[in-house]
Short mmCIF file of C-alpha atoms in Angstrom, two decimals:
data_model
loop_
_atom_site.label_atom_id
_atom_site.label_comp_id
_atom_site.label_asym_id
_atom_site.label_seq_id
_atom_site.Cartn_x
_atom_site.Cartn_y
_atom_site.Cartn_z
CA UNK A 1 -215.53 3.24 -51.54
CA UNK A 2 -212.83 0.71 -51.34
CA UNK A 3 -211.89 -1.71 -48.98
CA UNK A 4 -208.99 -1.51 -46.63
CA UNK A 5 -206.10 -3.48 -47.57
CA UNK A 6 -203.84 -4.18 -44.64
CA UNK A 7 -200.20 -4.22 -44.38
CA UNK A 8 -198.55 -7.85 -46.81
CA UNK A 9 -195.66 -9.27 -43.89
CA UNK A 10 -193.83 -10.67 -45.86
CA UNK A 11 -193.03 -13.98 -45.61
CA UNK A 12 -189.08 -15.06 -45.32
CA UNK A 13 -188.11 -18.84 -45.43
CA UNK A 14 -186.23 -20.37 -42.51
CA UNK A 15 -183.98 -23.37 -42.68
CA UNK A 16 -185.67 -26.72 -40.85
CA UNK A 17 -183.92 -27.91 -37.86
CA UNK A 18 -181.63 -31.17 -38.96
CA UNK A 19 -183.77 -34.25 -37.45
CA UNK A 20 -181.79 -36.47 -36.65
CA UNK A 21 -182.49 -40.67 -34.42
CA UNK A 22 -181.31 -38.74 -31.12
CA UNK A 23 -183.44 -35.77 -31.60
CA UNK A 24 -186.19 -37.87 -32.58
CA UNK A 25 -185.34 -39.93 -29.03
CA UNK A 26 -184.82 -37.53 -26.54
CA UNK A 27 -187.17 -35.79 -27.83
CA UNK A 28 -190.09 -38.84 -27.04
CA UNK A 29 -190.46 -37.24 -23.74
CA UNK A 30 -193.88 -36.36 -22.33
CA UNK A 31 -194.91 -32.51 -20.89
CA UNK A 32 -192.14 -32.18 -17.65
CA UNK A 33 -193.82 -33.06 -14.16
CA UNK A 34 -192.41 -30.33 -11.94
CA UNK A 35 -191.96 -31.00 -8.14
CA UNK A 36 -191.21 -28.40 -5.11
CA UNK A 37 -188.44 -29.51 -3.01
CA UNK A 38 -187.17 -27.58 0.67
CA UNK A 39 -184.09 -26.26 -0.51
CA UNK A 40 -181.41 -27.28 -3.74
CA UNK A 41 -181.55 -29.81 -4.96
CA UNK A 42 -177.63 -31.35 -4.46
CA UNK A 43 -177.86 -34.39 -5.82
CA UNK A 44 -180.07 -37.38 -8.13
CA UNK A 45 -179.86 -41.29 -8.11
CA UNK A 46 -181.44 -44.13 -9.20
CA UNK A 47 -181.93 -47.19 -7.55
CA UNK A 48 -180.08 -49.84 -9.82
CA UNK A 49 -183.00 -52.18 -9.16
CA UNK A 50 -186.60 -52.46 -10.15
CA UNK A 51 -188.92 -50.62 -10.09
CA UNK A 52 -186.73 -48.09 -10.59
CA UNK A 53 -187.74 -45.79 -7.84
CA UNK A 54 -185.47 -42.61 -7.44
CA UNK A 55 -183.10 -40.80 -3.80
CA UNK A 56 -183.30 -37.12 -3.90
CA UNK A 57 -181.11 -35.51 -0.74
CA UNK A 58 -182.32 -31.74 -0.39
CA UNK A 59 -182.36 -29.27 2.90
CA UNK A 60 -181.73 -31.59 5.07
CA UNK A 61 -183.96 -33.97 3.81
CA UNK A 62 -183.85 -37.10 1.74
CA UNK A 63 -187.05 -38.49 -0.32
CA UNK A 64 -187.91 -41.24 -2.51
CA UNK A 65 -189.90 -41.15 -5.14
CA UNK A 66 -191.39 -44.41 -7.01
CA UNK A 67 -190.79 -43.56 -11.14
CA UNK A 68 -194.29 -41.34 -11.66
CA UNK A 69 -195.84 -41.08 -7.73
CA UNK A 70 -195.66 -36.22 -7.13
CA UNK A 71 -196.34 -37.80 -3.51
CA UNK A 72 -192.28 -39.03 -1.65
CA UNK A 73 -193.43 -42.81 -0.93
CA UNK A 74 -190.11 -42.77 1.66
CA UNK A 75 -189.30 -40.41 4.10
CA UNK A 76 -185.29 -39.69 6.10
CA UNK A 77 -184.99 -37.43 8.09
CA UNK A 78 -182.79 -37.67 11.07
CA UNK A 79 -180.07 -34.66 9.74
CA UNK A 80 -179.92 -31.90 12.16
CA UNK A 81 -178.13 -30.34 9.14
CA UNK A 82 -177.66 -30.04 5.43
CA UNK A 83 -177.45 -34.02 3.92
CA UNK A 84 -176.02 -34.11 0.76
CA UNK A 85 -175.30 -36.97 -1.75
CA UNK A 86 -177.57 -39.76 -0.74
CA UNK A 87 -176.16 -42.79 -3.04
CA UNK A 88 -177.90 -46.32 -3.44
CA UNK A 89 -175.89 -49.05 -3.22
CA UNK A 90 -175.64 -51.90 -6.24
CA UNK A 91 -178.20 -53.78 -4.54
CA UNK A 92 -180.98 -50.67 -4.04
CA UNK A 93 -180.95 -52.36 -0.16
CA UNK A 94 -178.90 -49.73 1.35
CA UNK A 95 -178.43 -45.88 0.90
CA UNK A 96 -175.23 -43.52 2.23
CA UNK A 97 -175.65 -40.20 3.11
CA UNK A 98 -172.91 -37.41 3.66
CA UNK A 99 -174.39 -33.94 5.98
CA UNK A 100 -172.67 -30.87 7.15
CA UNK A 101 -172.18 -32.01 10.46
CA UNK A 102 -169.30 -34.39 8.99
CA UNK A 103 -170.82 -37.76 10.00
CA UNK A 104 -171.80 -40.28 7.12
CA UNK A 105 -175.38 -41.85 7.47
CA UNK A 106 -176.23 -45.68 5.80
CA UNK A 107 -179.62 -46.07 6.08
CA UNK A 108 -182.22 -49.87 4.95
CA UNK A 109 -184.63 -48.77 2.56
CA UNK A 110 -187.01 -51.15 4.72
CA UNK A 111 -186.78 -48.91 7.65
CA UNK A 112 -186.16 -45.32 8.28
CA UNK A 113 -183.48 -44.59 11.67
CA UNK A 114 -180.07 -45.31 10.18
CA UNK A 115 -178.43 -48.68 10.54
CA UNK A 116 -174.86 -46.94 10.54
CA UNK A 117 -172.50 -43.78 11.43
CA UNK A 118 -169.53 -43.24 10.90
CA UNK A 119 -167.80 -39.60 12.96
CA UNK A 120 -164.17 -38.97 11.27
CA UNK A 121 -164.33 -35.78 9.14
CA UNK A 122 -164.38 -32.76 10.69
CA UNK A 123 -166.14 -30.88 7.97
CA UNK A 124 -169.44 -31.03 6.26
CA UNK A 125 -168.93 -34.36 3.68
CA UNK A 126 -170.16 -34.33 0.61
CA UNK A 127 -169.09 -36.95 -1.37
CA UNK A 128 -169.49 -40.47 -0.46
CA UNK A 129 -170.32 -43.40 -2.08
CA UNK A 130 -169.94 -47.07 -2.27
CA UNK A 131 -167.12 -48.87 -3.79
CA UNK A 132 -168.27 -52.44 -5.88
CA UNK A 133 -167.66 -54.47 -3.46
CA UNK A 134 -170.81 -53.89 -1.71
CA UNK A 135 -169.24 -53.29 2.21
CA UNK A 136 -167.09 -50.58 2.35
CA UNK A 137 -168.10 -46.86 1.52
CA UNK A 138 -165.18 -44.07 0.69
CA UNK A 139 -166.37 -40.54 0.96
CA UNK A 140 -164.92 -36.88 0.92
CA UNK A 141 -164.77 -33.52 2.39
CA UNK A 142 -165.08 -29.89 2.81
CA UNK A 143 -161.27 -30.83 5.43
CA UNK A 144 -159.94 -32.23 2.50
CA UNK A 145 -159.60 -35.35 2.99
CA UNK A 146 -161.51 -38.87 1.58
CA UNK A 147 -161.60 -41.54 3.78
CA UNK A 148 -162.97 -45.39 3.44
CA UNK A 149 -165.13 -46.76 5.73
CA UNK A 150 -166.28 -50.94 6.52
CA UNK A 151 -169.78 -51.52 7.08
CA UNK A 152 -169.26 -54.76 9.54
CA UNK A 153 -167.84 -53.13 11.71
CA UNK A 154 -168.87 -49.08 11.28
CA UNK A 155 -164.95 -48.32 11.52
CA UNK A 156 -162.65 -46.33 9.29
CA UNK A 157 -160.16 -48.12 6.87
CA UNK A 158 -157.90 -46.32 5.24
CA UNK A 159 -157.63 -41.20 5.65
CA UNK A 160 -155.84 -40.30 2.48
CA UNK A 161 -155.28 -35.92 3.36
CA UNK A 162 -153.85 -35.41 -0.26
CA UNK A 163 -156.06 -32.25 -1.91
CA UNK A 164 -156.08 -28.38 -1.01
CA UNK A 165 -159.59 -27.91 -1.58
CA UNK A 166 -162.45 -28.83 -0.78
CA UNK A 167 -163.45 -32.38 -1.91
CA UNK A 168 -166.90 -32.08 -3.54
CA UNK A 169 -166.98 -35.08 -5.62
CA UNK A 170 -166.26 -38.59 -6.33
CA UNK A 171 -166.77 -42.01 -7.80
CA UNK A 172 -165.86 -45.15 -7.67
CA UNK A 173 -165.25 -48.60 -10.19
CA UNK A 174 -167.56 -51.43 -11.15
CA UNK A 175 -164.88 -53.78 -12.37
CA UNK A 176 -162.46 -53.15 -9.76
CA UNK A 177 -163.64 -53.25 -5.66
CA UNK A 178 -160.38 -51.21 -4.83
CA UNK A 179 -160.52 -48.14 -6.74
CA UNK A 180 -162.57 -45.00 -6.50
CA UNK A 181 -162.12 -41.53 -7.51
CA UNK A 182 -162.76 -38.10 -5.67
CA UNK A 183 -162.78 -34.64 -7.69
CA UNK A 184 -161.91 -31.43 -5.44
CA UNK A 185 -161.63 -27.31 -5.83
CA UNK A 186 -157.95 -27.75 -5.70
CA UNK A 187 -158.68 -28.46 -9.77
CA UNK A 188 -157.35 -32.00 -9.60
CA UNK A 189 -158.32 -35.51 -9.62
CA UNK A 190 -156.89 -38.36 -7.35
CA UNK A 191 -157.22 -42.53 -7.77
CA UNK A 192 -157.46 -44.04 -4.84
CA UNK A 193 -156.50 -47.51 -4.68
CA UNK A 194 -157.48 -48.69 -1.62
CA UNK A 195 -154.42 -51.44 -1.01
CA UNK A 196 -151.96 -48.68 -1.72
CA UNK A 197 -151.59 -45.12 0.78
CA UNK A 198 -151.16 -42.80 -1.76
CA UNK A 199 -153.15 -41.97 -3.93
CA UNK A 200 -152.07 -44.13 -8.02
CA UNK A 201 -152.91 -41.09 -10.05
CA UNK A 202 -153.42 -37.00 -10.23
CA UNK A 203 -155.07 -35.62 -12.81
CA UNK A 204 -154.86 -31.58 -13.54
CA UNK A 205 -158.00 -29.88 -14.78
CA UNK A 206 -157.61 -26.72 -14.51
CA UNK A 207 -160.66 -25.51 -12.51
CA UNK A 208 -163.02 -26.84 -9.67
CA UNK A 209 -163.99 -29.39 -9.98
CA UNK A 210 -168.00 -30.25 -9.72
CA UNK A 211 -168.29 -33.78 -10.96
CA UNK A 212 -166.76 -36.66 -11.66
CA UNK A 213 -167.92 -39.97 -14.21
CA UNK A 214 -166.08 -42.91 -14.59
CA UNK A 215 -167.02 -45.26 -17.84
CA UNK A 216 -168.62 -48.78 -17.46
CA UNK A 217 -164.78 -49.49 -18.63
CA UNK A 218 -163.64 -48.01 -16.65
CA UNK A 219 -160.94 -46.60 -18.66
CA UNK A 220 -163.10 -42.90 -20.00
CA UNK A 221 -162.42 -40.70 -16.46
CA UNK A 222 -164.77 -37.33 -17.85
CA UNK A 223 -164.34 -35.10 -16.00
CA UNK A 224 -165.90 -31.19 -15.29
CA UNK A 225 -165.78 -28.21 -13.73
CA UNK A 226 -165.64 -24.48 -14.80
CA UNK A 227 -167.11 -24.25 -18.20
CA UNK A 228 -165.55 -27.71 -19.54
CA UNK A 229 -166.07 -31.58 -19.43
CA UNK A 230 -162.93 -33.09 -20.19
CA UNK A 231 -162.49 -36.96 -20.89
CA UNK A 232 -158.95 -39.21 -20.06
CA UNK A 233 -157.30 -41.85 -20.81
CA UNK A 234 -157.39 -43.37 -17.77
CA UNK A 235 -155.04 -46.54 -19.34
CA UNK A 236 -152.68 -43.70 -21.12
CA UNK A 237 -151.74 -42.36 -17.56
CA UNK A 238 -154.20 -39.78 -17.54
CA UNK A 239 -153.22 -38.36 -21.51
CA UNK A 240 -156.88 -35.94 -22.66
CA UNK A 241 -158.67 -37.11 -25.13
CA UNK A 242 -161.13 -34.26 -25.36
CA UNK A 243 -161.72 -30.60 -23.82
CA UNK A 244 -165.65 -29.85 -24.69
CA UNK A 245 -166.73 -25.98 -24.28
CA UNK A 246 -170.57 -26.40 -24.32
CA UNK A 247 -171.98 -24.20 -21.95
CA UNK A 248 -171.45 -21.01 -20.85
CA UNK A 249 -171.96 -21.20 -17.61
CA UNK A 250 -169.89 -23.32 -15.37
CA UNK A 251 -171.16 -27.23 -15.42
CA UNK A 252 -172.58 -29.00 -12.35
CA UNK A 253 -173.01 -31.63 -12.85
CA UNK A 254 -172.77 -35.40 -15.09
CA UNK A 255 -174.26 -38.78 -16.34
CA UNK A 256 -174.43 -41.93 -19.27
CA UNK A 257 -177.71 -43.15 -20.98
CA UNK A 258 -177.76 -46.84 -19.50
CA UNK A 259 -175.42 -47.69 -23.14
CA UNK A 260 -172.48 -45.76 -21.82
CA UNK A 261 -172.82 -44.20 -25.32
CA UNK A 262 -174.19 -40.36 -24.50
CA UNK A 263 -172.73 -38.78 -22.05
CA UNK A 264 -175.09 -35.62 -20.57
CA UNK A 265 -173.94 -33.01 -18.55
CA UNK A 266 -175.91 -30.10 -16.67
CA UNK A 267 -174.74 -26.69 -16.23
CA UNK A 268 -175.57 -24.00 -14.28
CA UNK A 269 -176.19 -22.21 -18.02
CA UNK A 270 -179.73 -24.07 -17.73
CA UNK A 271 -179.34 -26.29 -19.40
CA UNK A 272 -178.44 -29.57 -20.47
CA UNK A 273 -176.73 -31.20 -23.78
CA UNK A 274 -175.93 -34.39 -24.50
CA UNK A 275 -172.76 -35.44 -26.40
CA UNK A 276 -172.48 -38.98 -28.32
CA UNK A 277 -169.24 -40.06 -26.92
CA UNK A 278 -168.28 -41.58 -29.95
CA UNK A 279 -167.11 -38.29 -31.94
CA UNK A 280 -167.80 -36.24 -28.93
CA UNK A 281 -170.41 -33.58 -30.22
CA UNK A 282 -173.47 -32.09 -29.38
CA UNK A 283 -176.21 -34.51 -29.96
CA UNK A 284 -179.01 -32.36 -28.80
CA UNK A 285 -179.88 -29.92 -25.77
CA UNK A 286 -182.75 -29.35 -22.69
CA UNK A 287 -183.51 -26.36 -22.07
CA UNK A 288 -185.21 -25.52 -18.13
CA UNK A 289 -186.69 -22.71 -16.30
CA UNK A 290 -183.06 -22.08 -13.75
CA UNK A 291 -179.53 -23.04 -12.53
CA UNK A 292 -179.16 -27.04 -12.89
CA UNK A 293 -176.91 -29.06 -9.94
CA UNK A 294 -178.22 -32.51 -10.20
CA UNK A 295 -179.09 -34.87 -13.34
CA UNK A 296 -180.06 -38.28 -13.33
CA UNK A 297 -181.17 -40.80 -16.30
CA UNK A 298 -183.03 -44.12 -15.37
CA UNK A 299 -181.53 -46.90 -15.83
CA UNK A 300 -182.84 -47.68 -19.16
CA UNK A 301 -183.64 -44.11 -20.45
CA UNK A 302 -187.30 -43.85 -19.56
CA UNK A 303 -187.24 -40.83 -17.00
CA UNK A 304 -184.48 -37.33 -16.85
CA UNK A 305 -184.78 -35.72 -13.79
CA UNK A 306 -182.96 -32.25 -12.97
CA UNK A 307 -183.17 -30.48 -9.62
CA UNK A 308 -182.22 -26.77 -9.76
CA UNK A 309 -181.08 -23.90 -7.50
CA UNK A 310 -184.80 -23.45 -7.16
CA UNK A 311 -185.84 -26.44 -5.04
CA UNK A 312 -187.71 -27.31 -8.00
CA UNK A 313 -187.22 -31.07 -9.75
CA UNK A 314 -188.41 -30.96 -12.87
CA UNK A 315 -189.75 -35.06 -14.24
CA UNK A 316 -189.82 -36.17 -17.47
CA UNK A 317 -191.08 -39.66 -18.30
CA UNK A 318 -191.03 -41.17 -21.92
CA UNK A 319 -193.80 -41.55 -24.09
CA UNK A 320 -195.18 -44.67 -24.60
CA UNK A 321 -194.41 -46.61 -28.17
CA UNK A 322 -198.19 -46.29 -30.24
CA UNK A 323 -199.32 -49.46 -30.66
CA UNK A 324 -199.03 -50.73 -34.18
CA UNK A 325 -202.25 -52.24 -34.48
CA UNK A 326 -204.60 -49.81 -36.25
CA UNK A 327 -208.09 -48.82 -34.73
CA UNK A 328 -210.26 -49.15 -37.20
CA UNK A 329 -211.37 -45.87 -38.16
CA UNK A 330 -215.16 -44.44 -38.15
CA UNK A 331 -216.68 -45.29 -42.24
CA UNK A 332 -216.92 -41.34 -43.60
CA UNK A 333 -218.76 -40.26 -45.95
CA UNK A 334 -217.72 -40.33 -49.71
CA UNK A 335 -215.33 -37.72 -51.66
CA UNK A 336 -218.26 -36.78 -53.78
CA UNK A 337 -220.78 -35.63 -50.23
CA UNK A 338 -217.75 -33.15 -50.47
CA UNK A 339 -217.39 -32.24 -53.71
CA UNK A 340 -221.30 -32.11 -54.64
CA UNK A 341 -221.93 -28.38 -56.33
CA UNK A 342 -218.36 -27.14 -56.47
CA UNK A 343 -218.42 -27.34 -60.38
CA UNK A 344 -222.60 -26.15 -60.54
CA UNK A 345 -222.15 -22.20 -62.72
CA UNK A 346 -224.83 -20.51 -61.98
CA UNK A 347 -228.30 -20.10 -64.75
CA UNK A 348 -229.85 -16.23 -65.63
CA UNK A 349 -232.17 -16.61 -63.36
CA UNK A 350 -230.39 -17.75 -60.46
CA UNK A 351 -229.99 -15.10 -57.72
CA UNK A 352 -226.39 -15.22 -56.16
CA UNK A 353 -225.45 -14.97 -52.86
CA UNK A 354 -222.88 -14.21 -51.12
CA UNK A 355 -221.34 -14.10 -47.93
CA UNK A 356 -218.14 -11.74 -47.84
CA UNK A 357 -216.09 -13.26 -45.06
CA UNK A 358 -214.71 -10.88 -41.98
CA UNK A 359 -212.03 -9.37 -41.56
CA UNK A 360 -209.60 -9.22 -39.22
CA UNK A 361 -207.46 -5.89 -38.22
CA UNK A 362 -205.06 -5.80 -36.04
CA UNK A 363 -204.24 -2.81 -33.39
CA UNK A 364 -202.15 -1.33 -35.99
CA UNK A 365 -203.65 -1.45 -39.42
CA UNK A 366 -206.46 -0.32 -37.30
CA UNK A 367 -205.07 2.52 -36.74
CA UNK A 368 -202.88 3.04 -40.02
CA UNK A 369 -207.12 3.32 -41.56
CA UNK A 370 -207.41 5.52 -39.69
CA UNK A 371 -204.69 7.32 -41.21
CA UNK A 372 -202.89 7.94 -37.42
CA UNK A 373 -199.71 7.30 -38.88
CA UNK A 374 -197.42 8.55 -35.04
CA UNK A 375 -199.65 6.14 -33.17
CA UNK A 376 -199.34 2.60 -35.35
CA UNK A 377 -195.77 3.15 -35.29
CA UNK A 378 -196.08 3.01 -32.04
CA UNK A 379 -197.49 0.36 -31.10
CA UNK A 380 -195.56 -1.93 -33.89
CA UNK A 381 -192.25 -0.75 -31.61
CA UNK A 382 -193.78 -2.38 -28.29
CA UNK A 383 -191.95 -5.37 -26.65
CA UNK A 384 -193.31 -8.35 -28.10
CA UNK A 385 -193.92 -7.20 -31.46
CA UNK A 386 -190.02 -5.44 -32.00
CA UNK A 387 -188.48 -8.84 -30.01
CA UNK A 388 -189.84 -11.46 -32.05
CA UNK A 389 -191.55 -10.57 -34.95
CA UNK A 390 -189.67 -7.52 -36.34
CA UNK A 391 -190.91 -7.92 -40.25
CA UNK A 392 -194.46 -6.18 -38.68
CA UNK A 393 -191.90 -3.64 -37.01
CA UNK A 394 -190.43 -2.93 -41.25
CA UNK A 395 -193.51 -3.49 -42.77
CA UNK A 396 -195.03 -0.69 -41.15
CA UNK A 397 -192.52 2.10 -41.75
CA UNK A 398 -192.25 0.37 -45.44
CA UNK A 399 -196.69 0.95 -45.36
CA UNK A 400 -196.38 4.59 -44.14
CA UNK A 401 -192.89 4.95 -46.37
CA UNK A 402 -194.96 3.94 -49.94
CA UNK A 403 -196.89 6.78 -48.23
CA UNK A 404 -195.07 9.30 -47.80
CA UNK A 405 -195.97 10.10 -43.83
CA UNK A 406 -193.40 7.90 -41.92
CA UNK A 407 -191.33 11.12 -41.34
CA UNK A 408 -193.97 12.53 -39.58
CA UNK A 409 -194.34 9.42 -37.67
CA UNK A 410 -191.13 9.52 -36.76
CA UNK A 411 -190.88 13.41 -36.00
CA UNK A 412 -191.93 14.78 -31.98
CA UNK A 413 -191.19 12.44 -29.88
CA UNK A 414 -188.91 12.42 -26.75
CA UNK A 415 -185.54 11.26 -25.61
CA UNK A 416 -186.94 8.13 -24.87
CA UNK A 417 -188.71 7.41 -28.20
CA UNK A 418 -186.30 8.49 -30.03
CA UNK A 419 -184.07 5.47 -28.06
CA UNK A 420 -186.02 2.36 -28.93
CA UNK A 421 -186.20 3.96 -32.83
CA UNK A 422 -182.36 3.72 -33.29
CA UNK A 423 -182.33 0.85 -31.03
CA UNK A 424 -184.42 -1.55 -32.93
CA UNK A 425 -182.10 0.25 -35.63
CA UNK A 426 -178.95 -0.49 -35.06
CA UNK A 427 -179.89 -4.36 -33.95
CA UNK A 428 -181.15 -4.81 -37.87
CA UNK A 429 -180.27 -2.39 -40.25
CA UNK A 430 -177.19 -5.43 -40.77
CA UNK A 431 -179.78 -8.36 -42.07
CA UNK A 432 -180.46 -7.73 -44.98
CA UNK A 433 -184.24 -8.15 -45.58
CA UNK A 434 -184.41 -5.12 -43.70
CA UNK A 435 -181.61 -3.07 -44.99
CA UNK A 436 -183.19 -1.32 -47.48
CA UNK A 437 -185.78 0.62 -45.19
CA UNK A 438 -184.16 1.04 -42.19
CA UNK A 439 -181.54 1.96 -44.68
CA UNK A 440 -183.93 4.78 -45.45
CA UNK A 441 -185.20 4.58 -41.25
CA UNK A 442 -181.92 6.29 -40.45
CA UNK A 443 -180.96 8.47 -43.38
CA UNK A 444 -184.90 10.18 -42.13
CA UNK A 445 -184.12 10.36 -38.35
CA UNK A 446 -180.69 11.57 -39.50
CA UNK A 447 -182.29 14.85 -40.48
CA UNK A 448 -184.76 15.26 -37.91
CA UNK A 449 -183.06 15.30 -34.95
CA UNK A 450 -179.79 16.60 -36.07
CA UNK A 451 -180.23 19.64 -34.52
CA UNK A 452 -180.53 18.90 -31.48
CA UNK A 453 -177.51 16.58 -30.90
CA UNK A 454 -175.60 16.53 -28.12
CA UNK A 455 -178.18 17.89 -25.87
CA UNK A 456 -179.20 13.99 -24.49
CA UNK A 457 -176.21 11.90 -23.53
CA UNK A 458 -178.83 8.97 -24.25
CA UNK A 459 -179.81 9.79 -27.89
CA UNK A 460 -175.95 10.63 -28.31
CA UNK A 461 -174.94 6.85 -27.46
CA UNK A 462 -177.42 5.39 -29.76
CA UNK A 463 -176.42 7.97 -32.30
CA UNK A 464 -172.20 6.44 -31.52
CA UNK A 465 -173.84 2.91 -32.40
CA UNK A 466 -175.45 3.59 -35.04
CA UNK A 467 -172.39 4.97 -36.51
CA UNK A 468 -170.44 2.20 -35.36
CA UNK A 469 -173.00 -1.04 -36.28
CA UNK A 470 -172.78 0.38 -40.34
CA UNK A 471 -168.78 0.95 -40.03
CA UNK A 472 -168.11 -2.30 -39.07
CA UNK A 473 -170.96 -3.82 -41.99
CA UNK A 474 -169.30 -1.52 -44.60
CA UNK A 475 -166.42 -3.75 -43.62
CA UNK A 476 -166.97 -6.42 -43.37
CA UNK A 477 -168.26 -6.24 -47.09
CA UNK A 478 -165.77 -4.61 -47.98
CA UNK A 479 -163.40 -8.04 -46.93
CA UNK A 480 -165.97 -10.19 -48.61
CA UNK A 481 -165.83 -8.26 -52.01
CA UNK A 482 -162.12 -8.38 -51.74
CA UNK A 483 -162.39 -12.15 -50.88
CA UNK A 484 -164.94 -13.04 -53.67
CA UNK A 485 -162.07 -11.32 -56.56
CA UNK A 486 -159.56 -13.90 -55.14
CA UNK A 487 -162.13 -17.16 -55.42
CA UNK A 488 -162.70 -14.69 -58.79
CA UNK A 489 -158.85 -15.39 -59.60
CA UNK A 490 -158.22 -19.45 -58.86
CA UNK A 491 -161.94 -20.31 -60.52
CA UNK A 492 -160.13 -18.33 -63.45
CA UNK A 493 -156.58 -19.81 -63.24
CA UNK A 494 -157.88 -22.91 -62.57
CA UNK A 495 -159.94 -22.76 -66.19
CA UNK A 496 -157.56 -20.91 -67.92
CA UNK A 497 -154.42 -24.51 -66.77
CA UNK A 498 -157.59 -26.55 -67.55
CA UNK A 499 -158.46 -25.35 -71.29
CA UNK A 500 -153.99 -25.29 -71.79
CA UNK A 501 -153.90 -28.99 -70.51
CA UNK A 502 -157.00 -29.82 -73.07
CA UNK A 503 -155.27 -27.89 -76.08
CA UNK A 504 -151.41 -29.68 -75.30
CA UNK A 505 -153.62 -32.92 -74.90
CA UNK A 506 -155.59 -32.17 -78.55
CA UNK A 507 -152.15 -30.94 -80.83
CA UNK A 508 -150.34 -33.87 -78.66
CA UNK A 509 -152.88 -36.07 -80.68
CA UNK A 510 -153.00 -34.26 -84.24
CA UNK A 511 -149.10 -34.27 -84.97
CA UNK A 512 -148.85 -38.00 -83.55
CA UNK A 513 -151.84 -38.49 -86.28
CA UNK A 514 -149.26 -36.81 -88.96
CA UNK A 515 -146.23 -39.20 -87.86
CA UNK A 516 -148.39 -42.29 -88.53
CA UNK A 517 -149.80 -40.49 -92.08
CA UNK A 518 -146.80 -39.16 -93.09
CA UNK A 519 -145.15 -43.00 -92.03
CA UNK A 520 -147.67 -44.41 -94.02
#
């Protein structure tokens, strides 16, 4: 009796991913480290000076982590309610943070108690930051106001009440110590100059603004809100340069890499997109487990940190560069050691002992071997097979059809099983590699279960979906045939024109030759 041969699964070549320099660069991170915080992480900020510690704002605490530490090296917890937007000063010595009760606290990194407390907002303060002169702090709150504070005297300098909704994001200019920017849920971004009593520019984003970012040059401004990331030219009066719509849900955070040539955006759709600032095309992306609220990149691009809604901090460190000096390899046996006896031809008096290889059969092969067709089909309709390796399911269907037992395997099924079969066929019948087999399966299912049509609303719905899918595919094929006909006509016309042009040149050349001969 011949041994059973397992079902051959056809291998379809896959298109390889395009490998670019960006792909290699952004893939050069180690396996991420997960750190659990006490609540949603609303802000991550790196210290601008070495050793580049970072501050994490979550719940009512601010934790300071070392670059490679998994436990906080310092904690600021002098908040009665939630803390927001802990931000370092440019020299890395001071830290400022807003709070739910409306007060702003200034901390010395080397101490624990706040150095200053600024009171003036009547509602929660979600955005705070230092101006580039290092002696003033700006803030924005849910009372629709933006305020400027003096650090030495702990007093309010000026207050702006131009927004008509919550102020939830902001940033300061690195070049001008009098300019800061705020974004609000009233869909606007406003640029303020502390030397004036009103904003100097208003930009309409079109959606509630979740994050703003100013390029180091000060000429370009990026705003994020809704599904859009928009880039504006400030020097041209706030002209829109490009609008990016690469996320499926609200974009919540923005940051630049150390060179300013790559823009990163995080979103509630669990993705971080990386754009080239030259073409504003996506050059790479990261996927995460849950929605993203905050994002930060270390000054030397050595660490990327993402804060998520479930309170998990995802930390990725760059892999160290491999040393150029190759380690001395142990001496391996000579090549002849491995090929010794490979070409030996057995003689007549030799006794040949063969060791058959053990063939491990999968579940559906074992069932096919024992002629259990229906159970074999059930085995390949399991979720992990039909969803991720549909070619296995189709290969077993092809084998059952070759044996002539496909009809019996499809028959005698209940409402749930019929619905599962029709769902699979509807989803995969339009794929060219599966179409020949699944068309046969669809015909058999229709013939077998036609008498019970109308008895189950679920099965009837699946039959209608199958009909719609096949109808759409037929329409696409007809349109493609029309396009092919048009292209054939165009190519034929081009070929005729080219032939006519060549014939004219030949004729003109012959006429000129005859005229020359007659004149001679």
